């Protein structure tokens, strides 16, 4: 079949090869433009379109390295069907200064992507990054993608895992379509191959603006399967997490029929499956102010009521009422960075 040509910014696809370019997204006050780098890998045969984005938060680096490692396999476009579009950083301003937010706007860039119609009734003009997100979102939607993968990092000792977004719907007549989209998310997540964590309950999900994250927006506004992949610690490159991220992208390419062969197991990092679904939860909080002694390791499972950690004073003595216990059965993704915590953190 004839291969569909793709123009993404200045990158013009070439069947059986990589194409490189940029998407201009912002005029800078000092002259020049902010640009989003683009890599287009196109196979020699027609097929699905997959987008892979990374580095929405400037200090989250593993996704960049995973894309680089995959693209370094120069024969990938020769083996592929369809087109894979990689954006190694969608927050270059944050990457330059290693900050979560772009330096021109102190607002989380992963909470301002297009919302479902009627969800954002604000009349204020869009923020700086919100306008950038709208440009990139429209490029994604216009390509009629089969799926999107958004690569992140979590806390300093967390294991890599997949976040499965909530699929929102308003009316009962939309339920069947939402359930079908949810099944597609499940298949995509299983194919990637990491531990699977469902998002928070729907009300909290919306309250935290997670439906306006990259993946949340693509799922709930474009109604396209998308995943958030948390590839371990941020602010540095951890080779096993890079390998897991690269393997996971390859697995999705196989799952979508863009590469031959079945998905392969990820063996470079722990993959946890307790036999029942779990969801992301932050109820384990410091009951008193002090220093955290962590008693459970990331990837370790526990039962409701198990002791996860305890609070110590500066001399290392346990504080009264300082035990941190599990509110439900589950497994530990990771501890938040640092050990000094105020009550309620």
Short mmCIF file of C-alpha atoms in Angstrom, two decimals:
data_model
loop_
_atom_site.label_atom_id
_atom_site.label_comp_id
_atom_site.label_asym_id
_atom_site.label_seq_id
_atom_site.Cartn_x
_atom_site.Cartn_y
_atom_site.Cartn_z
CA UNK A 1 0.00 0.00 0.00
CA UNK A 2 1.12 3.58 -0.64
CA UNK A 3 2.65 5.20 2.43
CA UNK A 4 0.90 8.33 3.64
CA UNK A 5 3.24 11.35 3.67
CA UNK A 6 3.59 13.23 6.96
CA UNK A 7 4.68 16.82 7.46
CA UNK A 8 5.26 17.57 11.16
CA UNK A 9 6.62 21.07 11.48
CA UNK A 10 9.69 21.17 9.26
CA UNK A 11 10.08 17.35 9.28
CA UNK A 12 8.90 15.70 6.06
CA UNK A 13 8.52 11.95 6.30
CA UNK A 14 10.61 9.67 4.08
CA UNK A 15 9.51 6.00 3.66
CA UNK A 16 12.10 3.67 5.18
CA UNK A 17 14.05 6.46 6.90
CA UNK A 18 14.12 8.99 9.71
CA UNK A 19 13.23 12.64 9.18
CA UNK A 20 14.26 15.36 11.62
CA UNK A 21 12.84 18.83 12.15
CA UNK A 22 11.15 21.24 14.55
CA UNK A 23 7.71 22.65 15.28
CA UNK A 24 7.85 26.41 15.98
CA UNK A 25 5.54 27.07 18.93
CA UNK A 26 6.44 30.44 20.51
CA UNK A 27 7.95 33.76 19.44
CA UNK A 28 10.57 34.79 22.01
CA UNK A 29 10.71 38.39 23.32
CA UNK A 30 14.43 38.58 22.46
CA UNK A 31 13.96 37.30 18.92
CA UNK A 32 13.90 33.81 17.48
CA UNK A 33 11.47 31.06 18.39
CA UNK A 34 10.90 28.28 20.86
CA UNK A 35 10.74 25.03 18.89
CA UNK A 36 9.75 21.45 19.67
CA UNK A 37 12.14 18.88 18.12
CA UNK A 38 10.55 16.16 15.96
CA UNK A 39 11.77 12.78 14.74
CA UNK A 40 9.56 10.98 12.21
CA UNK A 41 10.25 7.29 11.61
CA UNK A 42 8.28 6.03 8.65
CA UNK A 43 8.08 2.47 7.40
CA UNK A 44 7.94 1.39 3.79
CA UNK A 45 4.37 0.14 4.18
CA UNK A 46 1.26 1.97 5.30
CA UNK A 47 0.08 1.38 8.86
CA UNK A 48 -0.88 3.00 12.17
CA UNK A 49 0.49 6.27 13.57
CA UNK A 50 2.07 6.25 17.04
CA UNK A 51 3.18 9.38 18.92
CA UNK A 52 5.79 9.25 21.69
CA UNK A 53 6.29 12.40 23.76
CA UNK A 54 8.76 13.03 26.59
CA UNK A 55 10.10 15.63 29.03
CA UNK A 56 6.90 17.60 29.67
CA UNK A 57 8.63 18.25 33.03
CA UNK A 58 12.13 19.59 32.45
CA UNK A 59 13.96 17.39 34.96
CA UNK A 60 12.37 14.13 33.78
CA UNK A 61 15.04 12.76 31.46
CA UNK A 62 14.63 9.01 30.99
CA UNK A 63 12.09 9.40 28.21
CA UNK A 64 14.57 11.41 26.15
CA UNK A 65 17.20 8.70 26.57
CA UNK A 66 14.69 5.94 25.72
CA UNK A 67 13.73 7.70 22.49
CA UNK A 68 17.41 8.25 21.63
CA UNK A 69 18.19 4.59 22.26
CA UNK A 70 15.32 3.41 20.07
CA UNK A 71 16.11 5.83 17.24
CA UNK A 72 19.78 4.79 17.36
CA UNK A 73 18.58 1.50 15.85
CA UNK A 74 18.98 2.81 12.32
CA UNK A 75 17.07 -0.07 10.75
CA UNK A 76 13.81 0.66 12.65
CA UNK A 77 12.07 2.44 9.73
CA UNK A 78 13.14 -0.40 7.43
CA UNK A 79 11.33 -2.89 9.70
CA UNK A 80 8.24 -0.81 10.45
CA UNK A 81 4.80 -0.44 8.98
CA UNK A 82 3.18 2.93 9.52
CA UNK A 83 4.71 5.99 11.17
CA UNK A 84 6.13 6.72 14.63
CA UNK A 85 6.50 10.38 15.60
CA UNK A 86 8.86 11.16 18.49
CA UNK A 87 9.00 14.45 20.39
CA UNK A 88 12.04 14.05 22.70
CA UNK A 89 11.12 17.18 24.68
CA UNK A 90 7.85 19.05 24.73
CA UNK A 91 9.19 21.45 27.38
CA UNK A 92 12.60 22.62 26.10
CA UNK A 93 12.50 25.68 28.38
CA UNK A 94 12.25 23.41 31.42
CA UNK A 95 14.93 21.08 30.09
CA UNK A 96 17.45 23.91 29.69
CA UNK A 97 17.22 24.81 33.39
CA UNK A 98 16.27 21.34 34.74
CA UNK A 99 13.01 22.59 36.21
CA UNK A 100 9.57 21.00 36.21
CA UNK A 101 7.96 24.12 34.74
CA UNK A 102 9.09 26.22 31.75
CA UNK A 103 10.98 29.25 33.04
CA UNK A 104 8.56 31.66 31.37
CA UNK A 105 5.51 30.45 33.32
CA UNK A 106 5.26 28.90 36.78
CA UNK A 107 2.35 26.63 35.96
CA UNK A 108 2.43 22.88 35.51
CA UNK A 109 2.64 22.29 31.74
CA UNK A 110 1.05 18.88 32.25
CA UNK A 111 -2.24 20.37 33.49
CA UNK A 112 -3.12 22.75 30.65
CA UNK A 113 -3.79 20.52 27.64
CA UNK A 114 -7.18 20.81 25.89
CA UNK A 115 -10.14 19.74 28.01
CA UNK A 116 -13.34 18.09 26.78
CA UNK A 117 -15.84 20.63 25.49
CA UNK A 118 -17.64 22.32 28.35
CA UNK A 119 -15.11 21.22 30.99
CA UNK A 120 -13.12 24.47 30.95
CA UNK A 121 -15.49 27.42 31.05
CA UNK A 122 -12.75 29.96 31.82
CA UNK A 123 -12.83 33.15 29.75
CA UNK A 124 -9.25 34.12 30.51
CA UNK A 125 -6.73 34.11 27.66
CA UNK A 126 -4.63 30.91 27.44
CA UNK A 127 -1.32 30.85 29.28
CA UNK A 128 1.98 30.72 27.43
CA UNK A 129 2.45 26.96 27.62
CA UNK A 130 -1.28 26.33 27.24
CA UNK A 131 -1.03 27.85 23.76
CA UNK A 132 1.98 25.62 22.99
CA UNK A 133 0.06 22.56 24.20
CA UNK A 134 -2.84 23.43 21.88
CA UNK A 135 -0.48 23.53 18.87
CA UNK A 136 1.07 20.15 19.68
CA UNK A 137 -2.30 18.61 20.56
CA UNK A 138 -3.74 19.65 17.19
CA UNK A 139 -0.79 18.07 15.34
CA UNK A 140 -1.41 14.84 17.22
CA UNK A 141 -5.17 14.80 16.56
CA UNK A 142 -4.82 15.73 12.88
CA UNK A 143 -2.61 12.68 12.28
CA UNK A 144 -5.44 10.33 13.38
CA UNK A 145 -3.14 8.33 15.69
CA UNK A 146 -3.68 4.81 16.93
CA UNK A 147 -2.10 5.67 20.30
CA UNK A 148 0.16 8.04 22.24
CA UNK A 149 2.81 7.29 24.88
CA UNK A 150 3.91 10.09 27.22
CA UNK A 151 7.18 9.39 29.06
CA UNK A 152 7.77 10.75 32.58
CA UNK A 153 9.73 10.12 35.78
CA UNK A 154 8.42 9.85 39.34
CA UNK A 155 10.32 10.03 42.66
CA UNK A 156 14.00 9.33 43.25
CA UNK A 157 13.63 5.65 44.22
CA UNK A 158 10.41 4.73 42.42
CA UNK A 159 10.23 1.75 40.09
CA UNK A 160 8.98 2.31 36.52
CA UNK A 161 5.22 1.88 36.12
CA UNK A 162 2.33 2.70 33.81
CA UNK A 163 -0.50 5.06 34.77
CA UNK A 164 -3.84 4.22 33.17
CA UNK A 165 -6.00 7.34 32.90
CA UNK A 166 -9.65 7.55 33.83
CA UNK A 167 -12.01 7.56 30.84
CA UNK A 168 -14.62 10.22 31.56
CA UNK A 169 -18.11 10.41 30.10
CA UNK A 170 -21.15 12.60 30.80
CA UNK A 171 -24.25 10.65 29.84
CA UNK A 172 -25.26 7.01 30.01
CA UNK A 173 -25.44 6.81 26.22
CA UNK A 174 -21.68 7.52 26.15
CA UNK A 175 -20.88 4.68 28.51
CA UNK A 176 -20.40 1.98 25.86
CA UNK A 177 -17.91 4.12 23.92
CA UNK A 178 -16.06 4.95 27.14
CA UNK A 179 -15.84 1.29 28.14
CA UNK A 180 -14.48 0.36 24.71
CA UNK A 181 -11.82 3.08 25.01
CA UNK A 182 -10.97 1.78 28.49
CA UNK A 183 -10.48 -1.73 27.06
CA UNK A 184 -8.08 -0.28 24.47
CA UNK A 185 -6.14 1.41 27.28
CA UNK A 186 -5.91 -1.90 29.11
CA UNK A 187 -4.54 -3.66 26.03
CA UNK A 188 -2.03 -0.90 25.37
CA UNK A 189 -0.84 -0.92 28.99
CA UNK A 190 -0.51 -4.71 29.07
CA UNK A 191 1.51 -4.60 25.85
CA UNK A 192 3.94 -1.96 27.15
CA UNK A 193 4.81 -4.35 29.95
CA UNK A 194 5.34 -2.35 33.15
CA UNK A 195 3.47 -2.55 36.46
CA UNK A 196 0.00 -1.08 35.93
CA UNK A 197 -1.48 1.57 38.23
CA UNK A 198 -4.94 3.02 37.69
CA UNK A 199 -5.45 6.74 38.19
CA UNK A 200 -7.17 8.22 41.23
CA UNK A 201 -10.96 8.13 41.57
CA UNK A 202 -12.76 10.23 38.97
CA UNK A 203 -13.59 13.21 41.21
CA UNK A 204 -10.00 13.51 42.45
CA UNK A 205 -8.69 12.92 38.91
CA UNK A 206 -10.61 15.95 37.63
CA UNK A 207 -9.91 18.04 40.74
CA UNK A 208 -6.16 17.53 40.15
CA UNK A 209 -6.63 18.52 36.48
CA UNK A 210 -5.22 15.18 35.36
CA UNK A 211 -7.74 15.08 32.52
CA UNK A 212 -5.69 18.00 31.15
CA UNK A 213 -2.37 16.16 31.26
CA UNK A 214 -0.87 15.06 27.94
CA UNK A 215 -2.27 11.52 28.13
CA UNK A 216 -5.44 12.59 29.96
CA UNK A 217 -6.25 15.14 27.28
CA UNK A 218 -5.60 12.74 24.40
CA UNK A 219 -7.79 10.10 26.08
CA UNK A 220 -10.65 12.31 27.24
CA UNK A 221 -10.73 15.02 24.59
CA UNK A 222 -9.46 13.26 21.45
CA UNK A 223 -10.77 9.82 22.62
CA UNK A 224 -7.51 8.19 21.54
CA UNK A 225 -5.71 5.55 23.69
CA UNK A 226 -2.80 7.15 25.56
CA UNK A 227 -0.62 6.17 28.51
CA UNK A 228 1.55 7.98 31.03
CA UNK A 229 4.75 5.98 31.60
CA UNK A 230 6.66 6.81 34.79
CA UNK A 231 10.19 5.55 34.13
CA UNK A 232 11.71 5.64 37.60
CA UNK A 233 13.65 8.52 39.09
CA UNK A 234 14.03 11.98 37.57
CA UNK A 235 16.98 14.40 37.37
CA UNK A 236 19.34 11.66 36.18
CA UNK A 237 19.57 8.75 33.75
CA UNK A 238 19.08 5.25 35.20
CA UNK A 239 20.14 2.71 32.52
CA UNK A 240 17.70 -0.09 33.53
CA UNK A 241 14.79 2.37 33.30
CA UNK A 242 16.00 3.54 29.89
CA UNK A 243 16.11 -0.08 28.71
CA UNK A 244 12.61 -0.67 30.09
CA UNK A 245 11.28 2.43 28.36
CA UNK A 246 12.82 1.44 25.03
CA UNK A 247 11.50 -2.13 25.31
CA UNK A 248 8.05 -0.82 26.18
CA UNK A 249 7.88 1.41 23.09
CA UNK A 250 8.99 -1.50 20.93
CA UNK A 251 6.28 -3.64 22.56
CA UNK A 252 3.61 -1.10 21.64
CA UNK A 253 4.92 -0.97 18.06
CA UNK A 254 4.48 -4.76 17.97
CA UNK A 255 1.06 -4.59 19.60
CA UNK A 256 -0.14 -2.10 16.97
CA UNK A 257 1.19 -4.30 14.15
CA UNK A 258 3.91 -1.79 13.25
CA UNK A 259 6.68 -4.31 14.02
CA UNK A 260 6.59 -8.08 13.64
CA UNK A 261 6.51 -10.42 16.61
CA UNK A 262 4.75 -10.41 20.00
CA UNK A 263 5.55 -7.99 22.87
CA UNK A 264 8.56 -9.07 24.94
CA UNK A 265 8.69 -9.14 28.76
CA UNK A 266 10.51 -6.30 30.52
CA UNK A 267 13.18 -7.84 32.72
CA UNK A 268 15.42 -4.85 33.50
CA UNK A 269 13.19 -3.51 36.32
CA UNK A 270 10.67 -5.08 38.75
CA UNK A 271 7.19 -5.65 37.30
CA UNK A 272 4.51 -6.12 39.97
CA UNK A 273 1.14 -7.83 39.54
CA UNK A 274 -0.75 -8.66 42.72
CA UNK A 275 -3.56 -10.39 40.82
CA UNK A 276 -6.02 -7.54 41.38
CA UNK A 277 -6.18 -3.96 40.04
CA UNK A 278 -4.56 -1.17 42.04
CA UNK A 279 -4.79 2.60 41.82
CA UNK A 280 -2.45 5.44 42.64
CA UNK A 281 -2.86 6.60 46.22
CA UNK A 282 -1.11 9.12 48.43
CA UNK A 283 -2.86 8.41 51.72
CA UNK A 284 0.41 7.37 53.41
CA UNK A 285 1.32 10.68 55.02
CA UNK A 286 3.38 11.86 57.95
CA UNK A 287 1.16 11.65 61.06
CA UNK A 288 3.58 13.97 62.91
CA UNK A 289 6.41 16.23 61.81
CA UNK A 290 9.83 14.61 61.77
CA UNK A 291 12.20 12.53 59.65
CA UNK A 292 10.90 9.48 57.74
CA UNK A 293 12.41 6.05 58.35
CA UNK A 294 11.38 4.00 55.31
CA UNK A 295 10.69 0.35 56.18
CA UNK A 296 9.26 -0.90 52.88
CA UNK A 297 11.15 -0.94 49.57
CA UNK A 298 9.71 0.11 46.20
CA UNK A 299 7.97 -2.82 44.45
CA UNK A 300 7.36 -4.53 47.82
CA UNK A 301 3.77 -5.59 48.50
CA UNK A 302 1.89 -5.11 51.78
CA UNK A 303 -1.46 -5.74 53.44
CA UNK A 304 -3.87 -3.28 54.97
CA UNK A 305 -2.49 -2.08 58.30
CA UNK A 306 1.12 -3.10 57.60
CA UNK A 307 3.82 -0.76 58.89
CA UNK A 308 5.34 1.14 55.94
CA UNK A 309 7.53 3.56 57.85
CA UNK A 310 7.77 5.68 60.96
CA UNK A 311 8.70 9.19 61.97
CA UNK A 312 11.88 9.89 63.95
CA UNK A 313 13.13 12.99 65.72
CA UNK A 314 16.43 14.57 64.70
CA UNK A 315 18.23 12.28 67.15
CA UNK A 316 16.83 9.15 65.50
CA UNK A 317 14.29 8.36 68.21
CA UNK A 318 10.79 7.15 67.19
CA UNK A 319 8.14 9.82 67.68
CA UNK A 320 4.93 9.05 69.52
CA UNK A 321 2.08 8.52 67.05
CA UNK A 322 4.58 8.44 64.21
CA UNK A 323 3.78 5.07 62.62
CA UNK A 324 2.82 5.14 58.93
CA UNK A 325 0.52 2.23 58.13
CA UNK A 326 -1.04 1.05 54.88
CA UNK A 327 -4.66 2.13 54.40
CA UNK A 328 -5.24 -0.82 52.03
CA UNK A 329 -3.43 -3.75 50.44
CA UNK A 330 -1.09 -2.82 47.61
CA UNK A 331 2.53 -2.32 46.63
CA UNK A 332 4.94 0.57 47.01
CA UNK A 333 5.66 2.66 43.91
CA UNK A 334 8.24 4.75 45.75
CA UNK A 335 8.83 7.25 48.54
CA UNK A 336 8.60 10.98 47.87
CA UNK A 337 11.96 12.75 47.72
CA UNK A 338 13.58 13.81 50.98
CA UNK A 339 13.08 12.64 54.56
CA UNK A 340 12.13 15.83 56.49
CA UNK A 341 8.31 16.00 56.50
CA UNK A 342 5.74 18.20 58.15
CA UNK A 343 2.61 16.66 59.57
CA UNK A 344 0.25 15.79 56.71
CA UNK A 345 2.93 15.67 53.99
#
